[in-house]
Amino acid sequence: MTDDTTWLDATAQFELIRSGEASAKELVEAAIERIEALNPTLNAVIHASFDEARDRPGVPFLLKDVLATEAGRPYHCGLRAARDAGFRATADSWLVERYRTAGFAVLGRTNTPELATTVTTEPLAYGPTRNPWDPERTPGGSSGGSAAAVASGMVAAAHGNDMGGSIRVPAANCGLVGLKPSRGRTSLAPDFGEFWGPITHQHVLTRTVRDCAAILDATAGPAPGDPYAAAPPARPWTAEVATEPGPLRIGYRTTLPDGTAPHPEVTAAVESVARLLDALGHRVREAALPALDDPVLGETVPVMFGSVVARDAARWSTLLGHDVSPDLEPMNATLAELGASITAVQWLAALEAVQSWSRRMAAAWSDHDLVLLPVTPEPPLPLGEMAPDAKDPFELLGDLTRMVSFTIPFNLTGEPAISLPLYRTEAGLPIGVQVVAPMGGEDLLFRLAGQLEQARPWSHHRPPTHLPGPR
């Protein structure tokens, strides 16, 4: 293999193997070399499984240390108690089996905030993951380790999951493509039918739209017994990437629900993409999207998040054989305490309120084919600003609520949303913009994302924290 494979996407790496130009073993060894060189700076990979990947080679891949379990491998979800106990999973998740069947080789597991509950990856258990574009800033969370690994060139794709923005926020912070698919598009089997209620979605972080589509083609579909199943696509999503979307009605908004404006460069990012879409022939208009301002979200989301964190703490206490509550980080301890006081009646009332609100949000599709929004109201934050011990837990919860204002609504509705790396700040930091589609509308997202990738390419942008040149 004479050429460096660092910046080849997964699709190109599969082609190298198929053509015989490179072997899967060579690709694995090259990725191991990159991880060993970069990880001391970035702290993206917390559990390596290099020998296993050498025994079962394929296109290099990493798993976030949440939900995607591997039999016999460490599984800690950012918890100090699980780390200290040396906890290991007992079974492969169904999604991990699908990644392996697709031809990926798992080289390790990536860092995540404790219980995946925040938008920065700085767990007390494993320390902060650093953004390859600026190591003094966060890569985002909760799939921050996966994002840093892909953005730095360690691997071309990595697993993530999204409970309130946890794929889209790291994608936006690290200059990547990050899709939260429709509810039920990928499975949480065998352990869960749903996780954190109906809000958890799983997919990957990639550098190209075609990889995002191809991996969804390989992994989508329900497992037996799943409570949700998204309608299957009319044709492969990879075919949609090269398909012209035609003129679309696209509404955009930048104002937060509290009436404030995001950071000026975030506003500039959305407005820049709105102008590009207009130039591409779409009908682009500012949109009020009044459902985003509905106070029901502020009233119900704390009930839901308190409940799910309390359940996570109880689940881990059972797995480890002792109460983990005293070991939780301050914000999670506060949420778990809140959740322990919430009754089943209150949980069901919150769920009903969210479902009613989701119908009001769905009314947007009578006027728009797609919606354009920020991902977060701020560019990548400095490390420490939202660290788990940085400030009072209630202040952290307030910061978190603001940071997910544009992302968590679509975890609640289950509608697909994608972050695309279409803008950079004056300092060169990536800012992603979010495009949202109606339920089951990944085909439309991939068509538009493919058009935007052609119109404003990003693959030539490389962070300063990477391996230079051919080896």
CSV table of N, CA and C in Angstrom, one decimal, residues 13 47 54 56 65 76 85 96 105 111 121 145 157 177 185 213 263-264 268 278 320 372 402 407:
chain,number,residue,atom,x,y,z
A,13,GLN,N,-12.1,3.0,1.5
A,13,GLN,CA,-11.4,1.9,2.1
A,13,GLN,C,-11.9,0.5,1.8
A,47,HIS,N,-10.6,2.4,25.5
A,47,HIS,CA,-10.4,0.9,25.6
A,47,HIS,C,-10.0,0.4,24.2
A,54,ARG,N,-7.0,-7.2,14.8
A,54,ARG,CA,-6.0,-7.9,14.0
A,54,ARG,C,-6.5,-9.4,13.6
A,56,ARG,N,-9.7,-10.2,13.4
A,56,ARG,CA,-10.9,-10.1,12.6
A,56,ARG,C,-10.8,-8.8,11.8
A,65,ASP,N,-18.7,4.2,24.1
A,65,ASP,CA,-18.8,3.3,25.2
A,65,ASP,C,-20.2,3.5,25.9
A,76,HIS,N,-18.4,0.9,30.4
A,76,HIS,CA,-18.4,1.7,31.6
A,76,HIS,C,-19.3,2.9,31.5
A,85,ALA,N,-14.8,-1.2,39.0
A,85,ALA,CA,-15.2,-2.6,39.1
A,85,ALA,C,-14.6,-3.5,38.0
A,96,VAL,N,-23.8,-3.9,17.0
A,96,VAL,CA,-22.4,-4.3,16.8
A,96,VAL,C,-22.3,-5.4,15.9
A,105,ALA,N,-14.0,-3.5,11.4
A,105,ALA,CA,-13.2,-4.1,12.4
A,105,ALA,C,-13.2,-3.1,13.6
A,111,ASN,N,-14.4,7.6,24.4
A,111,ASN,CA,-14.8,8.3,25.6
A,111,ASN,C,-16.1,8.9,25.5
A,121,THR,N,-17.4,16.2,26.6
A,121,THR,CA,-16.9,14.8,27.0
A,121,THR,C,-15.7,15.0,27.9
A,145,GLY,N,-15.8,11.3,22.1
A,145,GLY,CA,-14.6,10.5,21.7
A,145,GLY,C,-14.7,10.0,20.3
A,157,ALA,N,-14.9,6.4,10.3
A,157,ALA,CA,-16.3,6.4,10.9
A,157,ALA,C,-16.3,5.7,12.3
A,177,VAL,N,-20.1,14.9,9.5
A,177,VAL,CA,-21.5,14.6,9.2
A,177,VAL,C,-22.0,13.7,10.3
A,185,ARG,N,-35.3,3.5,13.3
A,185,ARG,CA,-34.5,3.2,12.1
A,185,ARG,C,-33.4,2.2,12.4
A,213,ALA,N,-24.7,7.5,4.6
A,213,ALA,CA,-25.8,6.8,3.9
A,213,ALA,C,-25.5,5.3,3.8
A,263,HIS,N,-24.8,32.8,19.4
A,263,HIS,CA,-23.5,33.5,19.1
A,263,HIS,C,-23.6,34.0,17.7
A,264,PRO,N,-23.0,35.2,17.4
A,264,PRO,CA,-23.1,35.8,16.1
A,264,PRO,C,-22.5,34.9,15.0
A,268,ALA,N,-24.5,33.5,11.7
A,268,ALA,CA,-23.9,33.7,10.4
A,268,ALA,C,-23.8,32.4,9.7
A,278,ASP,N,-30.7,29.1,-1.3
A,278,ASP,CA,-31.5,30.0,-2.2
A,278,ASP,C,-30.8,30.0,-3.6
A,320,LEU,N,-23.6,-3.8,39.3
A,320,LEU,CA,-22.4,-3.8,40.1
A,320,LEU,C,-22.5,-4.3,41.5
A,372,LEU,N,-34.1,24.3,8.5
A,372,LEU,CA,-32.7,24.6,8.7
A,372,LEU,C,-32.5,25.3,10.1
A,402,ARG,N,-29.9,25.1,27.5
A,402,ARG,CA,-29.7,26.1,26.4
A,402,ARG,C,-29.0,25.4,25.3
A,407,THR,N,-31.7,20.8,19.4
A,407,THR,CA,-31.5,19.4,19.0
A,407,THR,C,-32.5,18.5,19.7
